[in-house]
XYZ file of C-alpha atoms in Angstrom:
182
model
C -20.982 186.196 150.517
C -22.483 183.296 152.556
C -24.205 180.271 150.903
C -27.492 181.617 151.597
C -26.989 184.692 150.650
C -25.990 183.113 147.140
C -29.105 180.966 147.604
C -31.282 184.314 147.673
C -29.478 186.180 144.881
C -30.113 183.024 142.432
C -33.831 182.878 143.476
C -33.737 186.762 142.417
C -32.282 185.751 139.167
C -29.193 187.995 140.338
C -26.149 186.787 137.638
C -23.408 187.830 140.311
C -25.102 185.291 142.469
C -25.551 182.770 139.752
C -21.574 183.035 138.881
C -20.730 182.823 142.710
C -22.659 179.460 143.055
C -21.405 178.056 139.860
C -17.881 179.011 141.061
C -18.169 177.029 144.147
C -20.110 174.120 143.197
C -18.925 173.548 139.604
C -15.999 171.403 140.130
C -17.580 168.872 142.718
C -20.699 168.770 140.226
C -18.381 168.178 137.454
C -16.267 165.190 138.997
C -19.914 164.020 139.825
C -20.780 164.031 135.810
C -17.469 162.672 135.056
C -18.858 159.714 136.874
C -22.126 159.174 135.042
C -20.407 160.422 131.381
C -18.574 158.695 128.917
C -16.678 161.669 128.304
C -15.201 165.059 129.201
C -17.379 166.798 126.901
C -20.790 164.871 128.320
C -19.432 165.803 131.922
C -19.053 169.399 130.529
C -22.628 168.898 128.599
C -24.013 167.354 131.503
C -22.706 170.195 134.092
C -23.945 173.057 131.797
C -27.226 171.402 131.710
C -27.454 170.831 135.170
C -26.744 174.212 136.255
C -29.701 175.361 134.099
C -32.409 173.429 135.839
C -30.475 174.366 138.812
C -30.715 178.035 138.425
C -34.388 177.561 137.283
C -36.004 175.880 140.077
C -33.932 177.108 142.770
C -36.884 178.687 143.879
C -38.170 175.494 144.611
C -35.514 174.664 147.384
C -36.880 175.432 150.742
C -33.683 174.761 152.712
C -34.862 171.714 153.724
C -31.529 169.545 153.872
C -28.440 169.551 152.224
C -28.797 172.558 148.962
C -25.415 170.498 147.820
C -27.465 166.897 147.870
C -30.139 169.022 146.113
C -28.174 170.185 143.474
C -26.035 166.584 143.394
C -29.294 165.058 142.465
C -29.607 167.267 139.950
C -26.737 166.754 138.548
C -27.408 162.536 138.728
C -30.623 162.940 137.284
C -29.686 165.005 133.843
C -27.534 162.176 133.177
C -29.517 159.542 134.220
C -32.338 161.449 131.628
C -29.948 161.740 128.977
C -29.043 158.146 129.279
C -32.510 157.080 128.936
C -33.231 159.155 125.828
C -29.797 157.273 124.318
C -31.748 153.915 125.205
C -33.997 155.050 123.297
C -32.479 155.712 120.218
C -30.225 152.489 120.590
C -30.538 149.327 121.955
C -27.700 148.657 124.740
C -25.250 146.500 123.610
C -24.838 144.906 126.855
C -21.142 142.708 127.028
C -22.026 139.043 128.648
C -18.933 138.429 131.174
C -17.642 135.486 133.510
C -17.082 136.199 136.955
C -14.731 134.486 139.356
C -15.970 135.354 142.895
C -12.894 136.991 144.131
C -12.278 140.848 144.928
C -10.012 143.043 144.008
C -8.031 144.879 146.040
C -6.821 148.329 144.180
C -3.697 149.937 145.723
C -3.355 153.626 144.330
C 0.439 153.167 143.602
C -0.719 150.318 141.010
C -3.447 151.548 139.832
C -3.960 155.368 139.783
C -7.552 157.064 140.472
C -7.342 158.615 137.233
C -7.145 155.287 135.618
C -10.337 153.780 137.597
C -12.258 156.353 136.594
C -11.599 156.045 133.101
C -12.139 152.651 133.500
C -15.515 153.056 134.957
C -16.728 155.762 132.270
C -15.446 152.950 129.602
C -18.312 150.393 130.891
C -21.268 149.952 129.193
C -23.898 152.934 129.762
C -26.381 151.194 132.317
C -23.404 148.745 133.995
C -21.813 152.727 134.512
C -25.005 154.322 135.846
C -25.842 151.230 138.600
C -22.314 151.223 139.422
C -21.901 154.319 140.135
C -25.689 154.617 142.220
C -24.751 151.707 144.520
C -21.408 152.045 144.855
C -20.084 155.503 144.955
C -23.099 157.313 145.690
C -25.163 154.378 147.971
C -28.284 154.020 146.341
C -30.347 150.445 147.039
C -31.112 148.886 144.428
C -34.898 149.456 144.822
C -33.890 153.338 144.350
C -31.606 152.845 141.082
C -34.540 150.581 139.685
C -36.765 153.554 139.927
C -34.605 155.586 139.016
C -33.656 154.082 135.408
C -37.079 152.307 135.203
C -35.732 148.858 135.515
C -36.118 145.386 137.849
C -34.010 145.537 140.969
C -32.965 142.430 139.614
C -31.859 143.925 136.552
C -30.114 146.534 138.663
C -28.508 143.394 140.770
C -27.069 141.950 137.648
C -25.914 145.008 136.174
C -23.629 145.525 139.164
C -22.423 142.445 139.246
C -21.684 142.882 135.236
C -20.091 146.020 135.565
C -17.810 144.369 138.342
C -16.728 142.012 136.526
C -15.956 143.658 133.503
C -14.121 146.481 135.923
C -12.067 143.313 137.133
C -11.168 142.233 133.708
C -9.978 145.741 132.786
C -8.152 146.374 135.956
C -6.074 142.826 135.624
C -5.549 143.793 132.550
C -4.117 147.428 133.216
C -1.822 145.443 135.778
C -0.986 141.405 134.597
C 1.524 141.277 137.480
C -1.503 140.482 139.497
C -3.230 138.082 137.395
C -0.029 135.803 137.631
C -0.296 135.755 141.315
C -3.969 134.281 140.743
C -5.906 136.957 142.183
């Protein structure tokens, strides 16, 4: 079965189709959610729900571009909603951190991916979701403000936060390289 052919059988509400798109999509749209979750079960939350909304307006996708950006975005933006309705139940408790101006330089042999990544779901909800926008999934800044309904400014300083705080944890995951004076 070809993509498109998948493509058709979801807009027909065809459940053979359905399983054959969530079978080749659902692990890249899950590492995705890993990225914007706190946790395994909010990825798996977050997947579920995304599929969903996937499967219910697919009939909106006119093959115009990439149907894996399409559904990607999809994916970003049930976290990004569930992280707003958590805002709204809670006010952020947002860690103030001191920032030397040096990078980092991660070598996998130190520092395994696994490791980052739980390090970036560990950071504070809004540090995690700008984070992740600019840096592993290029957003501008004037997008992620938009996006989360904040300054660009705001979005500025949350990136720089969440670096920082990623710098902290990752010195402190390896101390051999703070005492070389990183």
């Amino acid at each position: 079965m070809t993509l498109e052919e998948i493509i058709i059988g979801c807009k027909k509400n065809n459940l053979v189709h359905q399983k054959a798109l969530y079978n080749l999509y659902d692990k890249k749209l899950f590492n995705l959610s890993l990225k914007y979750c706190t946790s395994l079960s909010d990825a798996e939350d977050n997947l579920h729900d995304s599929f969903i909304e996937i499967f219910s307006s697919i009939s909106k996708y006119k093959a115009k571009g990439s149907f894996e950006g399409w559904m990607k975005r999809i994916t970003i933006n049930k976290a990004i909603s569930k992280f707003k309705s958590a805002i709204q139940q809670q006010a952020l408790d947002l860690k103030t951190v001191t920032i030397s101006d040096t990078d980092i330089e991660i070598n996998p042999e130190e520092l395994p991916l696994d490791i980052l990544l739980q390090l970036i779901q560990n950071l504070p909800n809004q540090y995690r979701l700008v984070f992740n926008l600019y840096e592993l999934d290029d957003y501008s800044h004037k997008e992620i403000a938009q996006m989360l309904s904040i300054s660009e400014g705001t979005s500025k300083s949350n990136l720089y936060k969440a670096k920082g705080i990623l710098k902290e944890k990752i010195l402190e995951f390896n101390p051999k390289k703070a005492q070389n004076g990183i």
